[in-house]
Coordinates of C-alpha atoms in Angstrom, one line a residue:
X103 CA 0.1 0.2 -0.2
X104 CA 1.7 3.5 -0.8
X105 CA 1.7 6.0 2.3
X106 CA -0.7 8.6 1.9
X107 CA -3.8 6.3 -0.1
X108 CA -6.7 5.3 1.6
X109 CA -7.9 2.2 1.9
X110 CA -11.9 1.8 0.8
X111 CA -13.7 -0.3 3.4
X112 CA -16.7 -2.7 1.2
X113 CA -18.9 -2.8 3.6
X114 CA -20.3 -6.8 4.8
X115 CA -23.6 -7.9 3.9
X116 CA -24.5 -8.7 7.9
X117 CA -23.5 -5.2 8.2
X118 CA -25.7 -3.5 5.2
X119 CA -28.7 -5.3 6.8
X120 CA -28.2 -4.6 10.6
X121 CA -28.1 -0.3 8.8
X122 CA -31.7 -1.4 6.8
X123 CA -33.6 -2.2 9.6
X124 CA -32.1 1.4 11.5
X125 CA -33.5 3.1 8.6
X126 CA -36.7 1.8 8.9
X127 CA -37.2 1.6 12.5
X128 CA -36.5 5.0 14.1
X129 CA -38.3 6.3 12.4
X130 CA -41.7 4.2 12.9
X131 CA -40.2 3.8 17.0
X132 CA -40.1 7.4 17.3
X133 CA -43.4 8.6 15.8
X134 CA -45.4 6.2 17.7
X135 CA -44.0 7.6 21.6
X136 CA -44.6 11.0 19.1
X137 CA -48.2 10.2 19.6
X138 CA -47.9 7.8 22.1
X139 CA -46.6 11.7 24.2
X140 CA -49.3 13.5 22.0
X141 CA -52.2 11.5 23.4
X142 CA -51.4 12.1 27.1
X143 CA -50.8 15.6 27.0
X144 CA -53.3 16.3 25.4
X145 CA -52.0 17.5 21.7
X146 CA -54.5 15.0 20.5
X147 CA -56.6 16.1 16.7
X148 CA -59.5 16.9 17.4
X149 CA -63.1 15.2 15.8
X150 CA -65.5 17.0 14.6
X151 CA -68.7 15.2 15.6
X152 CA -71.6 16.0 12.5
X153 CA -75.2 16.4 13.2
X154 CA -78.3 16.5 10.7
X155 CA -80.7 19.4 9.4
X156 CA -82.5 20.2 12.5
X157 CA -86.4 19.6 11.8
X158 CA -88.1 22.8 10.9
X159 CA -91.1 22.7 12.8
X160 CA -92.8 20.4 15.2
X161 CA -96.3 19.6 12.5
X162 CA -99.6 21.1 14.1
X163 CA -103.1 20.3 12.3
X164 CA -102.7 20.7 8.8
X165 CA -105.3 22.8 7.2
X166 CA -106.0 25.5 10.7
X167 CA -106.8 28.3 10.0
X168 CA -105.5 31.4 11.8
X169 CA -106.3 35.1 11.6
X170 CA -103.8 37.6 12.5
X171 CA -104.2 39.7 15.6
X172 CA -101.4 42.1 15.8
X173 CA -103.0 45.6 14.1
X174 CA -99.1 46.4 12.5
X175 CA -99.7 43.5 10.4
X176 CA -96.8 40.4 10.4
X177 CA -93.5 40.6 8.6
X178 CA -93.5 37.2 6.6
X179 CA -89.5 36.2 6.2
X180 CA -88.0 32.7 4.7
X181 CA -86.8 31.1 7.5
X182 CA -87.8 31.3 11.3
X183 CA -84.5 33.6 12.2
X184 CA -85.6 37.7 12.8
X185 CA -82.7 38.8 10.0
X186 CA -83.9 36.8 7.0
X187 CA -85.0 37.9 4.3
X188 CA -89.8 39.4 4.2
X189 CA -91.3 37.6 1.5
X190 CA -93.9 38.9 1.7
X191 CA -96.7 41.1 4.5
X192 CA -100.0 40.0 6.3
X193 CA -102.1 42.5 7.7
X194 CA -103.8 42.8 9.9
X195 CA -106.8 40.3 10.5
X196 CA -105.3 39.0 6.9
X197 CA -106.6 35.2 8.0
X198 CA -103.5 32.4 7.2
X199 CA -103.1 28.4 7.2
X200 CA -100.8 27.9 9.7
X201 CA -98.1 24.7 9.4
X202 CA -95.0 24.1 12.1
X203 CA -93.9 25.8 14.2
X204 CA -90.9 26.1 15.1
X205 CA -88.5 23.9 18.3
X206 CA -88.4 26.9 20.1
X207 CA -91.8 28.2 19.7
X208 CA -91.1 31.3 19.0
X209 CA -92.1 31.0 15.8
X210 CA -95.1 30.2 13.4
X211 CA -94.5 28.7 9.5
X212 CA -97.7 30.2 7.6
X213 CA -99.3 30.2 3.9
X214 CA -100.9 32.7 3.3
X215 CA -103.5 31.7 0.8
X216 CA -103.3 34.6 -1.5
X217 CA -100.8 34.4 -2.3
X218 CA -99.2 31.6 -2.4
X219 CA -96.2 32.3 -0.7
X220 CA -95.4 30.1 2.3
X221 CA -93.0 31.6 5.6
X222 CA -92.4 32.4 9.2
X223 CA -94.0 34.6 11.4
X224 CA -93.3 35.7 15.4
X225 CA -95.9 33.5 17.5
X226 CA -97.9 35.1 19.7
X227 CA -99.2 37.0 17.2
X228 CA -101.8 34.5 15.4
X229 CA -105.4 33.6 17.1
X230 CA -108.1 29.7 15.8
X231 CA -110.5 31.0 13.4
X232 CA -113.6 30.7 15.4
X233 CA -115.2 27.6 12.7
X234 CA -116.3 30.1 10.3
X235 CA -120.2 30.4 8.7
X236 CA -121.5 29.1 5.8
X237 CA -122.1 30.7 2.4
X238 CA -124.4 29.5 -0.1
X239 CA -124.2 30.2 -4.2
X240 CA -126.7 31.8 -4.8
X241 CA -126.2 32.9 -8.9
X242 CA -128.5 32.0 -11.1
X243 CA -125.8 31.4 -13.7
X244 CA -123.3 30.4 -11.2
X245 CA -119.9 32.0 -9.8
X246 CA -116.1 32.1 -10.2
X247 CA -113.9 31.3 -7.8
X248 CA -111.0 34.1 -8.5
X249 CA -107.7 34.1 -7.5
X250 CA -107.7 37.6 -6.3
X251 CA -110.4 39.8 -5.2
X252 CA -111.3 41.5 -8.2
X253 CA -112.9 40.1 -11.6
X254 CA -110.2 40.1 -14.5
X255 CA -108.1 38.1 -11.5
X256 CA -107.1 33.9 -13.3
X257 CA -110.2 31.8 -12.5
X258 CA -109.6 29.1 -10.0
X259 CA -112.5 27.2 -11.1
X260 CA -116.8 27.8 -11.0
X261 CA -119.3 27.0 -8.6
X262 CA -123.3 26.5 -8.8
X263 CA -125.6 27.9 -7.7
X264 CA -126.6 26.8 -4.4
X265 CA -123.3 24.6 -3.5
X266 CA -121.9 25.4 0.0
X267 CA -119.3 27.1 0.7
X268 CA -116.7 28.1 4.3
X269 CA -116.1 31.8 4.3
X270 CA -112.6 33.1 5.8
X271 CA -112.5 36.7 5.8
X272 CA -113.8 39.5 3.9
X273 CA -112.3 42.3 2.2
X274 CA -112.0 45.8 2.7
X275 CA -114.8 46.9 2.3
X276 CA -117.1 44.0 2.5
X277 CA -117.3 43.8 -1.5
X278 CA -115.6 40.1 -1.8
X279 CA -115.2 37.1 0.6
X280 CA -111.7 35.0 0.6
X281 CA -113.7 31.2 1.6
X282 CA -113.4 27.7 1.2
X283 CA -114.5 24.9 -0.8
X284 CA -115.4 21.9 1.2
X285 CA -115.7 18.9 -1.1
X286 CA -112.1 20.5 -2.2
X287 CA -110.8 22.5 0.3
X288 CA -110.3 24.6 -2.6
X289 CA -109.3 28.5 -1.6
X290 CA -110.3 31.3 -4.0
X291 CA -112.4 35.3 -3.7
X292 CA -116.1 35.5 -4.6
X293 CA -118.2 38.6 -5.7
X294 CA -120.6 39.5 -2.2
X295 CA -123.3 39.9 -3.1
X296 CA -123.6 36.5 -4.7
X297 CA -123.6 34.9 -1.6
X298 CA -126.0 34.2 1.2
X299 CA -125.6 32.5 4.5
X300 CA -128.4 30.8 4.2
X301 CA -129.5 27.9 1.0
X302 CA -131.4 29.3 -1.9
X303 CA -134.8 26.7 -2.9
X304 CA -134.0 25.1 -5.9
X305 CA -134.4 26.4 -9.4
X306 CA -135.8 24.5 -11.5
X307 CA -135.4 24.0 -15.5
X308 CA -131.8 24.8 -15.0
X309 CA -129.0 23.3 -17.2
X310 CA -126.1 21.5 -14.8
X311 CA -122.9 19.4 -16.5
X312 CA -121.3 16.3 -15.1
X313 CA -117.7 18.1 -13.4
X314 CA -115.9 14.1 -12.4
X315 CA -113.6 13.2 -15.2
X316 CA -114.2 9.6 -13.8
X317 CA -118.1 10.3 -13.8
X318 CA -120.9 10.8 -12.1
X319 CA -123.1 7.8 -11.0
X320 CA -126.9 9.3 -11.4
X321 CA -129.2 7.3 -8.4
X322 CA -131.9 6.1 -7.7
X323 CA -132.5 8.5 -4.1
X324 CA -130.4 10.8 -2.3
X325 CA -126.6 7.9 -1.4
X326 CA -129.2 5.6 -2.8
X327 CA -128.2 2.7 -5.3
X328 CA -126.3 3.5 -8.2
X329 CA -128.6 3.1 -11.4
X330 CA -126.3 3.9 -14.4
X331 CA -122.7 6.2 -14.3
X332 CA -123.3 9.3 -16.6
X333 CA -119.8 10.2 -18.2
X334 CA -117.6 14.1 -18.4
X335 CA -118.9 17.1 -19.2
X336 CA -123.5 14.6 -19.7
X337 CA -126.0 17.5 -20.0
X338 CA -128.7 17.4 -17.6
X339 CA -131.7 19.1 -16.4
X340 CA -132.5 20.2 -12.9
X341 CA -135.8 18.7 -11.6
X342 CA -134.7 19.4 -7.7
X343 CA -132.6 19.3 -4.4
X344 CA -132.4 17.8 -1.3
X345 CA -132.7 19.7 1.7
X346 CA -129.4 20.4 2.5
X347 CA -128.9 20.9 -0.7
X348 CA -126.1 18.6 -1.7
X349 CA -127.9 16.2 -3.8
X350 CA -129.5 17.7 -7.6
X351 CA -132.7 15.8 -8.0
X352 CA -132.0 16.1 -12.3
X353 CA -133.6 14.5 -15.9
X354 CA -130.5 13.2 -17.9
X355 CA -131.4 15.2 -21.8
X356 CA -129.4 12.7 -23.7
X357 CA -131.4 9.4 -22.4
X358 CA -134.4 11.0 -20.4
X359 CA -133.4 8.8 -17.7
X360 CA -134.3 10.2 -13.6
X361 CA -132.1 9.6 -10.9
X362 CA -130.2 12.4 -8.6
X363 CA -126.3 13.5 -8.6
X364 CA -123.8 15.3 -5.3
X365 CA -123.8 18.5 -6.6
X366 CA -120.3 18.8 -6.2
X367 CA -119.8 17.1 -9.1
X368 CA -121.6 18.9 -10.9
X369 CA -121.5 22.6 -12.3
X370 CA -123.7 25.0 -15.0
X371 CA -123.7 25.4 -18.1

């Protein structure tokens, strides 16, 4: 060996294997010790518990009609929160349908039937509507149920002479009545002058037509034995009415057959 030169050492196979084991196990051991130390002294990562969305409110009886008793009226908000956007207003004495109550009982969810708006109002500003009186249609040729208290408002449906309605409220000058059709739950406005709180006597000789997509049973008496099924739009001549005004005695113009039909499934021509 020349003086000043260095001998290059070649590691043995055993030494090489020992180094490989130390290189792989020491970091894992160190990491394990750090995790244990962190758990012992409170430095463990915090877990986050994801809760489901809170319920929107306790359900109450659907279709419960309420009247606004707050003299200044109410803001109707999108959510049961004081800073939630206002989606509508409910005037003093306006009739609304209560749908739900918030979990904290501080808000009530309502539907404004004339505007078809659903939102939230502060609790304590509504009172249950006293069982509303009934009205009957007195217009000889029937009456239009409209979306708003105006003759230019869209027509919701037609109402027959003598048809029973449930009164909800009047507009300010009492020229229009907001009513509900008991058979279908439909809500709208009618001209008040064409209604009366007592049922009218049935006018004989007027014509009506069947208003039932699946047809209408012609019976031998009010709620009696079926005679036949009348198709939709069948023309009938009114002969009489039952004492409660719920049934019409009719003559089928096409076949000259007589019988009784449910008034709610007819409409004036």
